[in-house]
């Protein structure tokens, strides 16, 4: 089964880290996104784990022009449609099926289907998809696993997410098949609760510096 590759340019090239954001209170969405973008992390994945997630995506899309807001935890075609209607600009799933994959492709948005095994990577390559989320990264073998994949499957590019933080992110980013990582360490709960957006911006800036020298793109 052969299909065209996922849309380009790639969201993987916007920044070395994609913040994975769980918005509990809608009032936090815009200032949080502004802080992340100001810190050098414009690609923001808002996960569909709370009732306000889609409204948060709308608010960020409308109110933070410097941000490229995407939607995470996409597991159904209906969620793809909802994300598109809310103004999302990329899609991230923890895994994939052919039905979900074709729905994401049909949306016209860049997408990152999730994989955790070699067979899943090969299956996506067979379907023309070269850019993937590696999840849950640490539990699925970590940087050592991705390093092992680089030899036989150099055409695959990954965004590892799950257990990635400031200590091990450089190990992932040093790999030739890793374009960026996903994580939430720049969003400590106490900073969000106290609306300390300056601290979030500072942590985002530190995260952006992990990938100094990497290229950037516009979606």
XYZ file of C-alpha atoms in Angstrom:
219
model
C 0.000 0.000 0.000
C 1.598 3.255 -1.118
C 0.462 6.787 -0.419
C 1.814 10.300 -0.585
C 3.917 11.490 2.360
C 2.535 13.611 5.138
C 2.194 17.333 4.411
C 5.214 19.624 4.521
C 6.919 21.785 5.660
C 7.424 19.863 8.835
C 6.341 20.811 12.317
C 9.378 18.842 13.492
C 11.635 21.649 12.317
C 10.004 24.543 14.164
C 11.901 24.087 17.443
C 13.928 21.423 19.274
C 11.124 20.940 21.805
C 7.366 20.739 21.352
C 5.682 21.563 24.671
C 2.952 19.067 25.529
C 0.267 21.150 27.215
C -2.726 20.060 29.296
C -5.000 23.091 29.715
C -7.194 22.737 32.800
C -8.421 26.342 32.948
C -9.259 28.143 29.716
C -8.039 31.457 31.133
C -4.490 30.051 31.131
C -4.389 29.136 27.438
C -3.383 32.431 25.835
C -0.819 33.674 28.402
C 0.734 30.195 28.571
C 1.080 30.044 24.775
C 2.499 33.563 24.672
C 5.127 32.624 27.245
C 6.147 29.488 25.348
C 6.361 31.287 22.010
C 8.309 34.183 23.543
C 10.742 31.645 24.975
C 11.430 30.177 21.547
C 8.995 27.239 21.499
C 6.313 28.236 18.968
C 4.963 24.736 18.227
C 2.541 23.914 21.043
C 0.692 20.612 21.371
C -2.540 20.984 23.336
C -3.734 17.543 24.347
C -7.369 16.482 24.202
C -7.391 15.462 27.851
C -9.618 18.151 29.301
C -13.085 19.526 28.456
C -11.619 22.920 27.512
C -8.914 21.633 25.155
C -10.629 22.583 21.887
C -11.614 25.996 23.250
C -8.006 26.498 24.325
C -6.831 25.719 20.800
C -9.301 28.270 19.408
C -8.119 30.882 21.878
C -4.455 30.309 21.076
C -5.067 30.239 17.323
C -6.949 33.547 17.544
C -4.865 35.298 20.183
C -1.246 34.196 19.784
C -0.062 34.749 16.199
C 3.498 33.704 17.065
C 2.333 30.242 18.138
C 1.736 27.223 15.919
C -0.891 25.401 17.923
C -1.526 21.717 17.376
C -3.668 19.078 18.987
C -2.448 15.942 20.721
C -3.975 12.671 21.905
C -5.896 12.404 18.631
C -7.388 8.919 18.401
C -10.441 9.269 16.133
C -11.478 10.863 12.826
C -14.024 12.953 14.734
C -11.263 14.503 16.790
C -9.378 15.319 13.585
C -12.417 17.225 12.317
C -12.862 18.997 15.647
C -9.188 20.002 15.696
C -9.382 21.415 12.182
C -12.491 23.411 13.056
C -10.805 24.778 16.186
C -7.882 26.161 14.211
C -5.229 23.551 14.969
C -2.278 23.526 12.605
C -0.879 20.063 13.263
C -2.013 16.736 14.685
C -0.320 14.294 17.059
C -1.566 10.829 17.943
C -0.233 8.342 20.521
C -0.728 5.536 17.999
C -2.389 4.950 14.662
C -4.727 2.849 12.554
C -5.307 3.048 8.817
C -8.639 4.804 9.409
C -7.063 7.424 11.676
C -4.074 7.834 9.393
C -6.203 8.546 6.341
C -8.326 11.006 8.300
C -5.229 12.890 9.450
C -3.866 12.910 5.912
C -7.164 14.149 4.480
C -7.165 17.093 6.904
C -4.280 18.687 5.023
C -2.482 19.384 8.306
C 0.987 18.083 9.223
C 0.596 15.044 11.440
C 2.709 12.833 13.674
C 1.318 9.320 14.160
C 2.645 7.538 17.225
C 4.851 4.431 17.075
C 6.675 2.315 19.636
C 7.921 -0.680 17.593
C 10.021 -1.302 14.503
C 7.094 -2.960 12.747
C 4.936 0.133 13.247
C 7.684 2.309 11.783
C 8.012 0.039 8.734
C 4.236 0.015 8.277
C 4.131 3.813 8.232
C 7.047 4.029 5.816
C 5.143 1.613 3.583
C 2.248 4.074 3.645
C 4.461 7.019 2.707
C 4.759 8.542 6.187
C 8.272 9.393 7.346
C 7.653 11.614 10.368
C 6.419 10.039 13.582
C 5.989 10.455 17.310
C 7.967 7.868 19.292
C 5.806 7.156 22.336
C 6.170 6.354 25.179
C 9.815 7.108 24.486
C 11.573 6.044 27.678
C 9.320 3.042 28.314
C 9.691 1.878 24.696
C 13.497 1.768 24.729
C 14.598 5.378 24.843
C 17.431 6.935 22.889
C 19.213 3.586 22.550
C 16.226 2.159 20.682
C 16.036 5.097 18.270
C 19.793 4.950 17.710
C 19.405 1.317 16.711
C 16.674 2.235 14.208
C 18.795 4.897 12.498
C 20.893 2.341 10.630
C 18.242 0.167 8.943
C 15.544 2.883 8.774
C 17.332 6.206 8.181
C 14.372 7.679 6.309
C 12.224 7.811 9.450
C 12.290 10.977 11.588
C 11.012 11.074 15.143
C 9.717 13.298 17.918
C 10.243 11.230 21.083
C 7.736 11.983 23.850
C 7.128 10.327 27.196
C 9.679 10.519 29.962
C 11.764 13.106 28.105
C 13.138 15.991 30.173
C 16.012 18.462 30.268
C 18.506 15.809 31.390
C 17.948 13.236 28.644
C 16.639 15.506 25.857
C 20.169 16.286 24.560
C 20.824 12.546 24.174
C 17.781 12.245 21.934
C 18.478 15.449 20.011
C 21.995 14.243 19.182
C 20.576 11.340 17.159
C 20.415 11.756 13.365
C 16.822 10.498 13.208
C 15.473 12.775 15.959
C 14.337 16.233 14.854
C 12.786 17.378 18.135
C 11.410 16.059 21.410
C 8.126 16.536 23.213
C 7.760 17.268 26.902
C 6.153 19.339 29.603
C 8.997 20.092 32.003
C 8.863 23.792 31.107
C 5.304 23.876 32.480
C 5.617 23.153 36.216
C 2.276 22.909 37.972
C 3.126 25.544 40.568
C 4.055 28.072 37.885
C 0.767 27.489 36.079
C -1.231 27.691 39.306
C 0.404 30.991 40.270
C 0.267 32.366 36.701
C 4.038 32.833 36.746
C 4.350 33.238 32.999
C 7.819 34.801 33.293
C 9.056 31.538 34.785
C 7.419 29.537 32.009
C 9.069 31.782 29.427
C 12.455 31.353 31.082
C 12.096 27.564 31.170
C 10.972 27.569 27.546
C 14.034 29.580 26.586
C 16.286 27.065 28.336
C 14.544 24.239 26.475
C 14.942 26.021 23.139
C 18.651 26.339 23.758
C 18.966 22.539 23.975
C 18.758 22.466 20.215
C 20.953 25.426 19.345
C 22.166 25.121 15.803
C 19.076 23.288 14.551
C 17.227 24.742 11.588
C 13.726 26.139 11.637
C 10.770 26.199 9.276
C 7.404 27.856 8.890
C 4.147 25.898 8.877
